[in-house]
mmCIF file of N, CA and C in Angstrom:
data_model
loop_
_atom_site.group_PDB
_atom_site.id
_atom_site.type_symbol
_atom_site.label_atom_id
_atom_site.label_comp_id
_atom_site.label_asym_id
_atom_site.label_seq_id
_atom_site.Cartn_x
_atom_site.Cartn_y
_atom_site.Cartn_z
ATOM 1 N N UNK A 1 0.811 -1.192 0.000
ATOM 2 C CA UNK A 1 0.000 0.000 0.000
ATOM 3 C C UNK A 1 0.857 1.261 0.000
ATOM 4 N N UNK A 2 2.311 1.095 0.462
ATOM 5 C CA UNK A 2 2.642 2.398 0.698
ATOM 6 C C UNK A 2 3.419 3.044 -0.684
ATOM 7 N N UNK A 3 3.074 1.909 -1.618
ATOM 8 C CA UNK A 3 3.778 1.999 -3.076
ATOM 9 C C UNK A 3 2.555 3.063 -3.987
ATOM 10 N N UNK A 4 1.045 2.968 -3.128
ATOM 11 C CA UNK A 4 0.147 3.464 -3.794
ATOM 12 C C UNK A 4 -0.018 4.876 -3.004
ATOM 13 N N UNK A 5 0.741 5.397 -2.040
ATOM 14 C CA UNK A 5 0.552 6.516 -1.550
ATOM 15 C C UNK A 5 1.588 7.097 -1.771
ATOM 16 N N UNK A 6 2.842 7.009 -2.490
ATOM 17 C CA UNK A 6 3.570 7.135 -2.547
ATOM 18 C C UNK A 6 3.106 7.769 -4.546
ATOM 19 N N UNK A 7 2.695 6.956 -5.136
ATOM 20 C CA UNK A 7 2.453 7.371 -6.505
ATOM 21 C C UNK A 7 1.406 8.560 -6.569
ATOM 22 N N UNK A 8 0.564 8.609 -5.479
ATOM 23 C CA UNK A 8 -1.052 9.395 -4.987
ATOM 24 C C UNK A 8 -0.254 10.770 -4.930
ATOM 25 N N UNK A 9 0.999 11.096 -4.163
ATOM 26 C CA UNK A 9 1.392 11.852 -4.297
ATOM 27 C C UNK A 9 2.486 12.544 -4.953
ATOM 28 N N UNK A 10 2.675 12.028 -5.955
ATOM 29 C CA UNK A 10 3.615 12.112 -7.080
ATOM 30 C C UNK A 10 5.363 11.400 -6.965
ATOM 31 N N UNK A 11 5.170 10.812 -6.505
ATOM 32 C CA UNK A 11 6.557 10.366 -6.187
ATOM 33 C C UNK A 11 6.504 8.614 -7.098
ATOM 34 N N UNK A 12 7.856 8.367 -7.521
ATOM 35 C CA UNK A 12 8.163 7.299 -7.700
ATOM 36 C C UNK A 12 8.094 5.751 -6.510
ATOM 37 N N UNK A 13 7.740 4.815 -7.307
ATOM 38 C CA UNK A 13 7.869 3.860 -6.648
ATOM 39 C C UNK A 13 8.868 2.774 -6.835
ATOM 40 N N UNK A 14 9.726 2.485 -6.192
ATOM 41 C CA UNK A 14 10.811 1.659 -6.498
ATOM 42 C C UNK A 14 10.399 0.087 -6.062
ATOM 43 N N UNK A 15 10.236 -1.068 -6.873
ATOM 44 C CA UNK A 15 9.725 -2.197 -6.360
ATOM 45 C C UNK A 15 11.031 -3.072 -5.355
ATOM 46 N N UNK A 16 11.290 -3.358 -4.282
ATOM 47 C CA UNK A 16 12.337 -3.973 -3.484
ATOM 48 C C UNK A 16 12.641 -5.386 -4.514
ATOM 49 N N UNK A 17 11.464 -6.104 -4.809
ATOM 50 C CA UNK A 17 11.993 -6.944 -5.614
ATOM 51 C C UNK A 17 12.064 -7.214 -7.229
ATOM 52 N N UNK A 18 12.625 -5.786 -7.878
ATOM 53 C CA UNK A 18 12.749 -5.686 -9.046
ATOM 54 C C UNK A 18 14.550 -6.298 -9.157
ATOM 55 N N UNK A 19 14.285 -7.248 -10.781
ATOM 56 C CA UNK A 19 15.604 -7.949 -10.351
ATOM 57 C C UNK A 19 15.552 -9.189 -9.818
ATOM 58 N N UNK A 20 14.948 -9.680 -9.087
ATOM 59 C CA UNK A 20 15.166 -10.440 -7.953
ATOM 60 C C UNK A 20 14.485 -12.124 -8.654
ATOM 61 N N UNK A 21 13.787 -12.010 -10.005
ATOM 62 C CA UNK A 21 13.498 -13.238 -10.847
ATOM 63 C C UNK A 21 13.948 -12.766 -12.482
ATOM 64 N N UNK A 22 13.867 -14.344 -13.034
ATOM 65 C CA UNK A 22 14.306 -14.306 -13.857
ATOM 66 C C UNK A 22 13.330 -15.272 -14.988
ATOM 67 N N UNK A 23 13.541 -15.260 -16.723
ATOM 68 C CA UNK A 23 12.343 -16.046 -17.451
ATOM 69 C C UNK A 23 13.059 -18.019 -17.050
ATOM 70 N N UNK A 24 12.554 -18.443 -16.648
ATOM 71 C CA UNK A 24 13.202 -19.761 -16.298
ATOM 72 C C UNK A 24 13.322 -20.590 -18.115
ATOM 73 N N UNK A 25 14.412 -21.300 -17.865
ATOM 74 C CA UNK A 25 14.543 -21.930 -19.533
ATOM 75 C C UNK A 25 13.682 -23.268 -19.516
ATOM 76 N N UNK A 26 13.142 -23.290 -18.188
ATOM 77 C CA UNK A 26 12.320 -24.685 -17.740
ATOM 78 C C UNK A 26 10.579 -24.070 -18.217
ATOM 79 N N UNK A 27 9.841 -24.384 -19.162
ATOM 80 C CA UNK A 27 8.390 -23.838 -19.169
ATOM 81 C C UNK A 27 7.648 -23.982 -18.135
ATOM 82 N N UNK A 28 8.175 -25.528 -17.416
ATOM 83 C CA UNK A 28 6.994 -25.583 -16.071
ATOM 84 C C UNK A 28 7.406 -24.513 -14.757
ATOM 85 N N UNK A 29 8.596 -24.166 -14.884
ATOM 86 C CA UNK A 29 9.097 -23.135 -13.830
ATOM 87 C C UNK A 29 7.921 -21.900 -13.888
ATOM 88 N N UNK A 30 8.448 -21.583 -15.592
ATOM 89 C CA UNK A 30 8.025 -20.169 -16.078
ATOM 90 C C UNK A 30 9.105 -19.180 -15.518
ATOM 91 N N UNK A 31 9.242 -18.737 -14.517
ATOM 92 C CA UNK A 31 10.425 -18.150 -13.798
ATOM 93 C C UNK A 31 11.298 -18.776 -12.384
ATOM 94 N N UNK A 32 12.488 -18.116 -12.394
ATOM 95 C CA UNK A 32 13.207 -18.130 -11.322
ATOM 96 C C UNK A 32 14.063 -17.311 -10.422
ATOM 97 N N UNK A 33 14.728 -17.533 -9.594
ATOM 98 C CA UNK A 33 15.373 -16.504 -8.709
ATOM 99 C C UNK A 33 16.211 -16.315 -9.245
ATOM 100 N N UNK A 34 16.915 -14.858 -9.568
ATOM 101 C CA UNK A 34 18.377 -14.672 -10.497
ATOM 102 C C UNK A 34 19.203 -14.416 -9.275
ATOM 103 N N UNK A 35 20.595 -15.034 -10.609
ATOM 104 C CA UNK A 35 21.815 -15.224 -8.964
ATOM 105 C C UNK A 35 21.678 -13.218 -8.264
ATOM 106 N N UNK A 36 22.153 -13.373 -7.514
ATOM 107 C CA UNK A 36 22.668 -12.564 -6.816
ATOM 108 C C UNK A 36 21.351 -11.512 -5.966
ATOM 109 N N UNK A 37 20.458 -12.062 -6.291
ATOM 110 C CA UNK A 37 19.179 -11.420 -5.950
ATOM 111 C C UNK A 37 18.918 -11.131 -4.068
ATOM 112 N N UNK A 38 18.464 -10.338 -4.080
ATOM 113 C CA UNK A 38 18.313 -10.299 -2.197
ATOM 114 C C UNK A 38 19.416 -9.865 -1.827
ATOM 115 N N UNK A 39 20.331 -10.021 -2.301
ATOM 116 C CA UNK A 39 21.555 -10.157 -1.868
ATOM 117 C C UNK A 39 21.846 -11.752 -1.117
ATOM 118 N N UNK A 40 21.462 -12.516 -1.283
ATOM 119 C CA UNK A 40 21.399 -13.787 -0.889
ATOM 120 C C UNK A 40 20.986 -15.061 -2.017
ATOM 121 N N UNK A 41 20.928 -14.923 -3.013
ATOM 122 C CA UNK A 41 20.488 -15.941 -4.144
ATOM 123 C C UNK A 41 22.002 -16.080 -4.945
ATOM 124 N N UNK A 42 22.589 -17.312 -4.806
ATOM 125 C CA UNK A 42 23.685 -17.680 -5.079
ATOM 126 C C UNK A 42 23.590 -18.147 -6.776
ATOM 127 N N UNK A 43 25.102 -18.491 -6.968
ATOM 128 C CA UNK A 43 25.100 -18.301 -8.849
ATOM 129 C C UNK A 43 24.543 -19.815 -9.125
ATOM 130 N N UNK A 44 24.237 -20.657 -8.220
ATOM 131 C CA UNK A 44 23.098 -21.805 -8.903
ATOM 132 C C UNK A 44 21.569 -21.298 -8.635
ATOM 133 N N UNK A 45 21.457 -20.647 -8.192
ATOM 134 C CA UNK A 45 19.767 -19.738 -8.173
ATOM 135 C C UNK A 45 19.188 -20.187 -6.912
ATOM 136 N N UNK A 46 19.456 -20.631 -5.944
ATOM 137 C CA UNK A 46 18.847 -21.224 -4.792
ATOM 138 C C UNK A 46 19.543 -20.062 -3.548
ATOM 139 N N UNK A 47 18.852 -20.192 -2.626
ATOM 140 C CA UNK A 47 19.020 -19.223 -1.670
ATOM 141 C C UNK A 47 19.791 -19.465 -0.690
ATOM 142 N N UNK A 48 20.812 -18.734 -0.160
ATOM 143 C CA UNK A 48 21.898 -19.181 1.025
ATOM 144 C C UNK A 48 22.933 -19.364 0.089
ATOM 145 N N UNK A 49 24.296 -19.676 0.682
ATOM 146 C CA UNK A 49 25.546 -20.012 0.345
ATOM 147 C C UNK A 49 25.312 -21.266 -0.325
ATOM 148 N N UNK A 50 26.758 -21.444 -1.813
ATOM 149 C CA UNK A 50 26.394 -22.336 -2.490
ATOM 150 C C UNK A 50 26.943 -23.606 -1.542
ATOM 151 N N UNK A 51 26.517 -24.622 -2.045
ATOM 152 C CA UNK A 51 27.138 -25.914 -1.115
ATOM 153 C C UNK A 51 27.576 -26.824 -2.270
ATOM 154 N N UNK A 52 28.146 -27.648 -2.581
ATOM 155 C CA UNK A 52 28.777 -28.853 -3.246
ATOM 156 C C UNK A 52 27.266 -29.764 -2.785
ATOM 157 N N UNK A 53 26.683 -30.619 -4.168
ATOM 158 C CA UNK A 53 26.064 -31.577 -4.881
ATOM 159 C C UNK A 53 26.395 -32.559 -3.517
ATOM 160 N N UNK A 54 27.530 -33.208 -3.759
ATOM 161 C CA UNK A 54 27.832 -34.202 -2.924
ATOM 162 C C UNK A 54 27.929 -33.761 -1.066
ATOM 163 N N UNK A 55 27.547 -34.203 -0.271
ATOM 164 C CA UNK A 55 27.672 -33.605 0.829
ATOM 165 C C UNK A 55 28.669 -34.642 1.837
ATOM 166 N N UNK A 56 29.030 -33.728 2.815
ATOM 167 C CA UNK A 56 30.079 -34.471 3.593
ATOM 168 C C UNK A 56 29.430 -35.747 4.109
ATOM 169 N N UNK A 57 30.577 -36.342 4.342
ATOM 170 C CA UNK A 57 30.173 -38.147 5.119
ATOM 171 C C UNK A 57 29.628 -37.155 6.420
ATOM 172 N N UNK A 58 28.804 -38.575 7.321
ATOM 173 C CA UNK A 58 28.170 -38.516 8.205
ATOM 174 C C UNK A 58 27.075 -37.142 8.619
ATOM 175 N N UNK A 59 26.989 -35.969 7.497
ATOM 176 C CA UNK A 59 25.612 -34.939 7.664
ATOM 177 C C UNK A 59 24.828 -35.179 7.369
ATOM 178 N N UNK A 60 23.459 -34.254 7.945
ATOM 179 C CA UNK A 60 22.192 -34.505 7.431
ATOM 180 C C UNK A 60 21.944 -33.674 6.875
ATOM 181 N N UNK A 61 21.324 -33.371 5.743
ATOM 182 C CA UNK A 61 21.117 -32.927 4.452
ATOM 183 C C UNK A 61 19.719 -32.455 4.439
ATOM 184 N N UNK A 62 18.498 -31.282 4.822
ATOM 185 C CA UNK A 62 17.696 -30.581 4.615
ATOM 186 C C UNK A 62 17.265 -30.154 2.848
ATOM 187 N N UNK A 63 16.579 -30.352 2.542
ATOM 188 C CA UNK A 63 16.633 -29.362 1.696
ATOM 189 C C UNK A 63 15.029 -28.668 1.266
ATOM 190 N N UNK A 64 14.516 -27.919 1.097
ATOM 191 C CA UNK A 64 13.107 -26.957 1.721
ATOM 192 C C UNK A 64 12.673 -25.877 0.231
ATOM 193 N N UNK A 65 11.668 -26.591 -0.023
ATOM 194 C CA UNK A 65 11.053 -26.306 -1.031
ATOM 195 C C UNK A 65 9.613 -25.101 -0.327
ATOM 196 N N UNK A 66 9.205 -24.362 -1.509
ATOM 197 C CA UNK A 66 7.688 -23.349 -1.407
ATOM 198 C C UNK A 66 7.740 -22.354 -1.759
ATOM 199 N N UNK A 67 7.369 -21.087 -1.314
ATOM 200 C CA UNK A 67 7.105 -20.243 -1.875
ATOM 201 C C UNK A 67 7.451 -19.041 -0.971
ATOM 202 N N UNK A 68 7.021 -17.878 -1.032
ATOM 203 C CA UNK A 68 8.014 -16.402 -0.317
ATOM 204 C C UNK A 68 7.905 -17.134 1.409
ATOM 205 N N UNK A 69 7.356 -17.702 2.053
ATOM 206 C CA UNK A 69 7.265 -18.489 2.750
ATOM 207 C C UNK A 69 8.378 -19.004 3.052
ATOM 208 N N UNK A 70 8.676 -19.513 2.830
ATOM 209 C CA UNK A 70 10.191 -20.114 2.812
ATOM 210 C C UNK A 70 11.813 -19.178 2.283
ATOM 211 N N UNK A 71 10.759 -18.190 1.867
ATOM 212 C CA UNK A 71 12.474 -17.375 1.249
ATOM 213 C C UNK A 71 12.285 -16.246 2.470
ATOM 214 N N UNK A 72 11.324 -16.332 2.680
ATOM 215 C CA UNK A 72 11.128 -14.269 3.995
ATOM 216 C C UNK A 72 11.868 -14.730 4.865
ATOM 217 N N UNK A 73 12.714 -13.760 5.634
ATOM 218 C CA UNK A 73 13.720 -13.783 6.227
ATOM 219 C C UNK A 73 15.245 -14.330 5.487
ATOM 220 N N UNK A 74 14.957 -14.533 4.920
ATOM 221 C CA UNK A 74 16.587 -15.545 4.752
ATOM 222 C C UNK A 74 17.688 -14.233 4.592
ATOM 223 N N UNK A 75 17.236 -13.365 4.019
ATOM 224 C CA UNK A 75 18.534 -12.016 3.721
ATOM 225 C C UNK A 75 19.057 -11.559 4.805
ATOM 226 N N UNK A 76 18.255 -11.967 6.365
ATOM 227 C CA UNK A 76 18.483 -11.657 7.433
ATOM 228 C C UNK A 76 18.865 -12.594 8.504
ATOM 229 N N UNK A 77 18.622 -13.504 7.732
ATOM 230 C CA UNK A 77 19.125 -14.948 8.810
ATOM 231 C C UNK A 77 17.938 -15.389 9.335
ATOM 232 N N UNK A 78 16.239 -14.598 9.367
ATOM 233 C CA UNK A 78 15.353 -15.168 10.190
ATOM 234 C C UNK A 78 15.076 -16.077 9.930
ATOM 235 N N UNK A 79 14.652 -16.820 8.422
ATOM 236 C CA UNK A 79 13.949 -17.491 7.782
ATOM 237 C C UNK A 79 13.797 -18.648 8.795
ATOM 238 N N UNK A 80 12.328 -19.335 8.802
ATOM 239 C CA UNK A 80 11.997 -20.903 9.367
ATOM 240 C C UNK A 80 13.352 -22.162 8.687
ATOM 241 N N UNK A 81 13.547 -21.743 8.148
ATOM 242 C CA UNK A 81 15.040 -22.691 7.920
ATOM 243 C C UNK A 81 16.022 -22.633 8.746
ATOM 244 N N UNK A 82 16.706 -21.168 8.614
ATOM 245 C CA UNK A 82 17.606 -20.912 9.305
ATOM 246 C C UNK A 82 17.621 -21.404 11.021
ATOM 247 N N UNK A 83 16.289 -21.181 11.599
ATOM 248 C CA UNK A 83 16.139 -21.152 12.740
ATOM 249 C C UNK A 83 16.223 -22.946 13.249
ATOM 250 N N UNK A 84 15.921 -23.485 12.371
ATOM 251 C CA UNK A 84 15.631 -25.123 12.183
ATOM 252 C C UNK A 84 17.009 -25.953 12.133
ATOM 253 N N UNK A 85 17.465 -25.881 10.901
ATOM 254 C CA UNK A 85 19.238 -25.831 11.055
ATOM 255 C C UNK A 85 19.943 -25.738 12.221
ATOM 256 N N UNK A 86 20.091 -24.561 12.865
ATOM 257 C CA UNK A 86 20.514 -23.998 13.837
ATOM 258 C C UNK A 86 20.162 -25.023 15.035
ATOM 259 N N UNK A 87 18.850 -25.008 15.430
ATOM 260 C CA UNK A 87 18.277 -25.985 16.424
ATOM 261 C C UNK A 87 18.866 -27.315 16.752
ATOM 262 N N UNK A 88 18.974 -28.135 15.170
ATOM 263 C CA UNK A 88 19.063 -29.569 14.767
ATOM 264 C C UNK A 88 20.427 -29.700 15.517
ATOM 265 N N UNK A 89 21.518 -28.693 14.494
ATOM 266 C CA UNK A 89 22.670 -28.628 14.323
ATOM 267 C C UNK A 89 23.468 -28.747 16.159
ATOM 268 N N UNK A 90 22.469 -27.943 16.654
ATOM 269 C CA UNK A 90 23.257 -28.230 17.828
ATOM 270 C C UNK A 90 22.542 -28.790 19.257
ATOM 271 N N UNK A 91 21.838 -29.560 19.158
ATOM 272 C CA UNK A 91 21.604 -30.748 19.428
ATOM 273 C C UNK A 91 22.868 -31.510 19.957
ATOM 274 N N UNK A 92 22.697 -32.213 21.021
ATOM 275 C CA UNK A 92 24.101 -32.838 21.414
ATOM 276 C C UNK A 92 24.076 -34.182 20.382
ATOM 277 N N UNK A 93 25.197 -34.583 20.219
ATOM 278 C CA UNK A 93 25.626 -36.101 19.604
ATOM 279 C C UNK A 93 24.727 -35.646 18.075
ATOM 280 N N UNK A 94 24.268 -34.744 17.876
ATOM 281 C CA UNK A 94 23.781 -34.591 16.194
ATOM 282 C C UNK A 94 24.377 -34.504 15.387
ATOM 283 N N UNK A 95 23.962 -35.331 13.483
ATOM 284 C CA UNK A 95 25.508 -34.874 13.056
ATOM 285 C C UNK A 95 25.481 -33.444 12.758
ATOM 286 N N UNK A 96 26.362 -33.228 11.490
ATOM 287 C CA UNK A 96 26.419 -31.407 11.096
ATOM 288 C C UNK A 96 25.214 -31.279 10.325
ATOM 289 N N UNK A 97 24.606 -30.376 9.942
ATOM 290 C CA UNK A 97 22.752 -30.460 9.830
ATOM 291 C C UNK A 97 22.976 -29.093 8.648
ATOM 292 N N UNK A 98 22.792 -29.451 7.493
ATOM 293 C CA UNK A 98 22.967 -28.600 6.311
ATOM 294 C C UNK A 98 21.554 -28.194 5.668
ATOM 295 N N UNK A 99 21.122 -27.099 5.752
ATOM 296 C CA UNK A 99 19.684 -26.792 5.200
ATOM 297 C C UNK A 99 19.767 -26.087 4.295
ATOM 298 N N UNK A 100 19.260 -26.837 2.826
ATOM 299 C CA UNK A 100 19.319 -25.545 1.964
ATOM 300 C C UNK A 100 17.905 -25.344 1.285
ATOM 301 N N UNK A 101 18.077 -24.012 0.945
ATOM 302 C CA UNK A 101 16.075 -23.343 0.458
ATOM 303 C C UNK A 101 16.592 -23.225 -1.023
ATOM 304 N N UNK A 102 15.506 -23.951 -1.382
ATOM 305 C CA UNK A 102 15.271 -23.619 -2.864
ATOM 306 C C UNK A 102 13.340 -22.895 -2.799
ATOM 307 N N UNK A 103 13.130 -22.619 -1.997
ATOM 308 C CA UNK A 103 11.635 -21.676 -1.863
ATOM 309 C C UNK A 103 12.124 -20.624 -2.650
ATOM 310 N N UNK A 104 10.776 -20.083 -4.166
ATOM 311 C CA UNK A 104 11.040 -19.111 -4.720
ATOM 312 C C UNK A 104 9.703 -18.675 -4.639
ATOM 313 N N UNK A 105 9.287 -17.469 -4.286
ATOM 314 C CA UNK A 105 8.185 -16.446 -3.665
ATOM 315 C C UNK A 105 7.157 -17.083 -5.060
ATOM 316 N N UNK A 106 6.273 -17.158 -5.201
ATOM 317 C CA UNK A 106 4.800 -17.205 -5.888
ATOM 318 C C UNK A 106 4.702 -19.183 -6.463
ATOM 319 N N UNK A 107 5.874 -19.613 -6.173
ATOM 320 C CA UNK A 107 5.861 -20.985 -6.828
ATOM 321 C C UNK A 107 4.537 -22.061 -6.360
ATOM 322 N N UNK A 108 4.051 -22.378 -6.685
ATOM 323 C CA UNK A 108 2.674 -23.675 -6.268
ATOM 324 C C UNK A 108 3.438 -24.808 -6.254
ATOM 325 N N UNK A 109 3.083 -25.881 -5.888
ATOM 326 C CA UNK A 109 3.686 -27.579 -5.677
ATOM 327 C C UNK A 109 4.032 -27.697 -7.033
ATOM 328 N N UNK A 110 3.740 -27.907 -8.136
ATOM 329 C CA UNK A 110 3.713 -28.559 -9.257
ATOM 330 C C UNK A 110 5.391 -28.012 -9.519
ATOM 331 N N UNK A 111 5.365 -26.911 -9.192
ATOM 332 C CA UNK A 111 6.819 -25.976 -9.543
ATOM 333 C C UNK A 111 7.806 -26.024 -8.375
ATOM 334 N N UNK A 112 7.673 -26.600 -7.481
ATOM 335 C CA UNK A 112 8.095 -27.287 -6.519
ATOM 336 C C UNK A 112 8.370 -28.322 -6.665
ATOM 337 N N UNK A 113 7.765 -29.368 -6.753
ATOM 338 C CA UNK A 113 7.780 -30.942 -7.032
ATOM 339 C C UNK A 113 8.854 -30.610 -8.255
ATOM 340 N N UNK A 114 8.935 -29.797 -9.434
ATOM 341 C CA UNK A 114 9.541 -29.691 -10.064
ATOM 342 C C UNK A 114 11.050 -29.359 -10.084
ATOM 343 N N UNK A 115 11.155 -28.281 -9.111
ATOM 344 C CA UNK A 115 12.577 -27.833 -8.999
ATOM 345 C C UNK A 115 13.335 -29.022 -8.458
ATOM 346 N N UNK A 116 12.588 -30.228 -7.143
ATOM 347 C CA UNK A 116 13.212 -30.894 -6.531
ATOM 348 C C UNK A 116 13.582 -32.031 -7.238
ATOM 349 N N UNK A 117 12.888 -32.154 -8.918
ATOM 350 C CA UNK A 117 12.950 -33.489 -9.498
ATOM 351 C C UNK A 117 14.142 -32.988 -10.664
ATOM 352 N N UNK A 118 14.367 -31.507 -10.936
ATOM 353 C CA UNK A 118 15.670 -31.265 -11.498
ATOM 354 C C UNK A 118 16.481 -30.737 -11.261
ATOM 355 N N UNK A 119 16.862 -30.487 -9.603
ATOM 356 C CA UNK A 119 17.842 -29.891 -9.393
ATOM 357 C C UNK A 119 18.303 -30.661 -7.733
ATOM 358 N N UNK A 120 17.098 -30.390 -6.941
ATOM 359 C CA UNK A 120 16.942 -30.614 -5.332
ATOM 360 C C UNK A 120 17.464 -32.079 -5.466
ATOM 361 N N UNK A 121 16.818 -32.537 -6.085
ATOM 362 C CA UNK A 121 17.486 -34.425 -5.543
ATOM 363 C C UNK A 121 19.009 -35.023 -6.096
ATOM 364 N N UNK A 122 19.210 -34.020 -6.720
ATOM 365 C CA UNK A 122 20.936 -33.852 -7.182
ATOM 366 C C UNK A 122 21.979 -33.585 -5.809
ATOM 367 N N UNK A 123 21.387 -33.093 -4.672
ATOM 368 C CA UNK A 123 22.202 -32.691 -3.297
ATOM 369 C C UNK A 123 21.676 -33.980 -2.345
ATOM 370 N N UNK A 124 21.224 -34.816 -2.891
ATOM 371 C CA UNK A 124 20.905 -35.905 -1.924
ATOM 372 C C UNK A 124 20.640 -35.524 -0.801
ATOM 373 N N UNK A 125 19.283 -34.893 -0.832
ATOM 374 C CA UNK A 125 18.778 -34.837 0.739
ATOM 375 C C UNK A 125 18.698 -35.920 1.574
ATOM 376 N N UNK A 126 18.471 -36.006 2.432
ATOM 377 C CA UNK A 126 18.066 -36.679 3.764
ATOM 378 C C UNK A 126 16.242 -36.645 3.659
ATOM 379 N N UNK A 127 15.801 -35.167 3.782
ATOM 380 C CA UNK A 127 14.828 -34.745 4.045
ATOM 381 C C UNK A 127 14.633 -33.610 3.355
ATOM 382 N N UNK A 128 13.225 -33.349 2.988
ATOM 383 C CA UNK A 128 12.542 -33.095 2.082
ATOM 384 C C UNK A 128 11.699 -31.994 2.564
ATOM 385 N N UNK A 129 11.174 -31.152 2.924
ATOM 386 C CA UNK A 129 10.011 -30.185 3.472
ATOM 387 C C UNK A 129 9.370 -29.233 2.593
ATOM 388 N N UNK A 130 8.045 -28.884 2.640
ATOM 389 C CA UNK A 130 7.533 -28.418 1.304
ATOM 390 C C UNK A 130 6.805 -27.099 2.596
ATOM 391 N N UNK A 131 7.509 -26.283 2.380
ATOM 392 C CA UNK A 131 7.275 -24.949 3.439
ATOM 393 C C UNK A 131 5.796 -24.035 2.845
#
């Protein structure tokens, strides 16, 4: 709303997330997160620091699919991921607990189910969460 009081009185509106997607080369995507977006969307397009495909012996492997839901907070560290990770991770006798978000703001399941069947199950999760 404050984008429409802002135009009401002659002023420009700058959108925070202009930039921040891209035309996906996938049709069922339609779009995606472009690297560097948020300041947190890494150069494979998924959100947080990049990680290596293969993951270390003995971790557990997160990986968290949905929609702005899953991406709000992350530029700040709040995100329901972050906080989850964190929790797991230090847990006594737990192993190292790696969470990564591929949540891109407006996506439905179908585009979900999708990202995880060409990209997400390439990092061999453990676990799976549809945020």
């Amino acid at each position: 709303m404050a984008h429409v009081a802002a135009m009401a009185e002659g002023e420009s509106y700058r959108d925070p997330h202009a930039g921040a997607y891209r035309r996906s080369a996938d049709p069922l995507l339609g779009y995606e997160l472009s690297p560097g977006a948020l300041g947190v969307v890494n150069e494979e397009g998924y959100v947080g620091p990049r990680v290596p495909e293969d993951r270390a012996p003995g971790s557990y492997r997160i990986l968290a699919l949905g929609d702005s839901v899953t991406v709000a907070g992350s530029n700040t560290g709040d995100s329901y991921l972050n906080a989850m990770e964190q929790a797991l991770g230090s847990t006594p006798g737990a192993p190292p607990v790696e969470a990564l978000n591929f949540g891109v703001g407006g996506y439905a399941t179908r585009q979900e189910v999708r990202v995880l069947e060409t990209r997400g199950l390439g990092y061999q999760p453990d676990l799976v969460i549809l945020g």
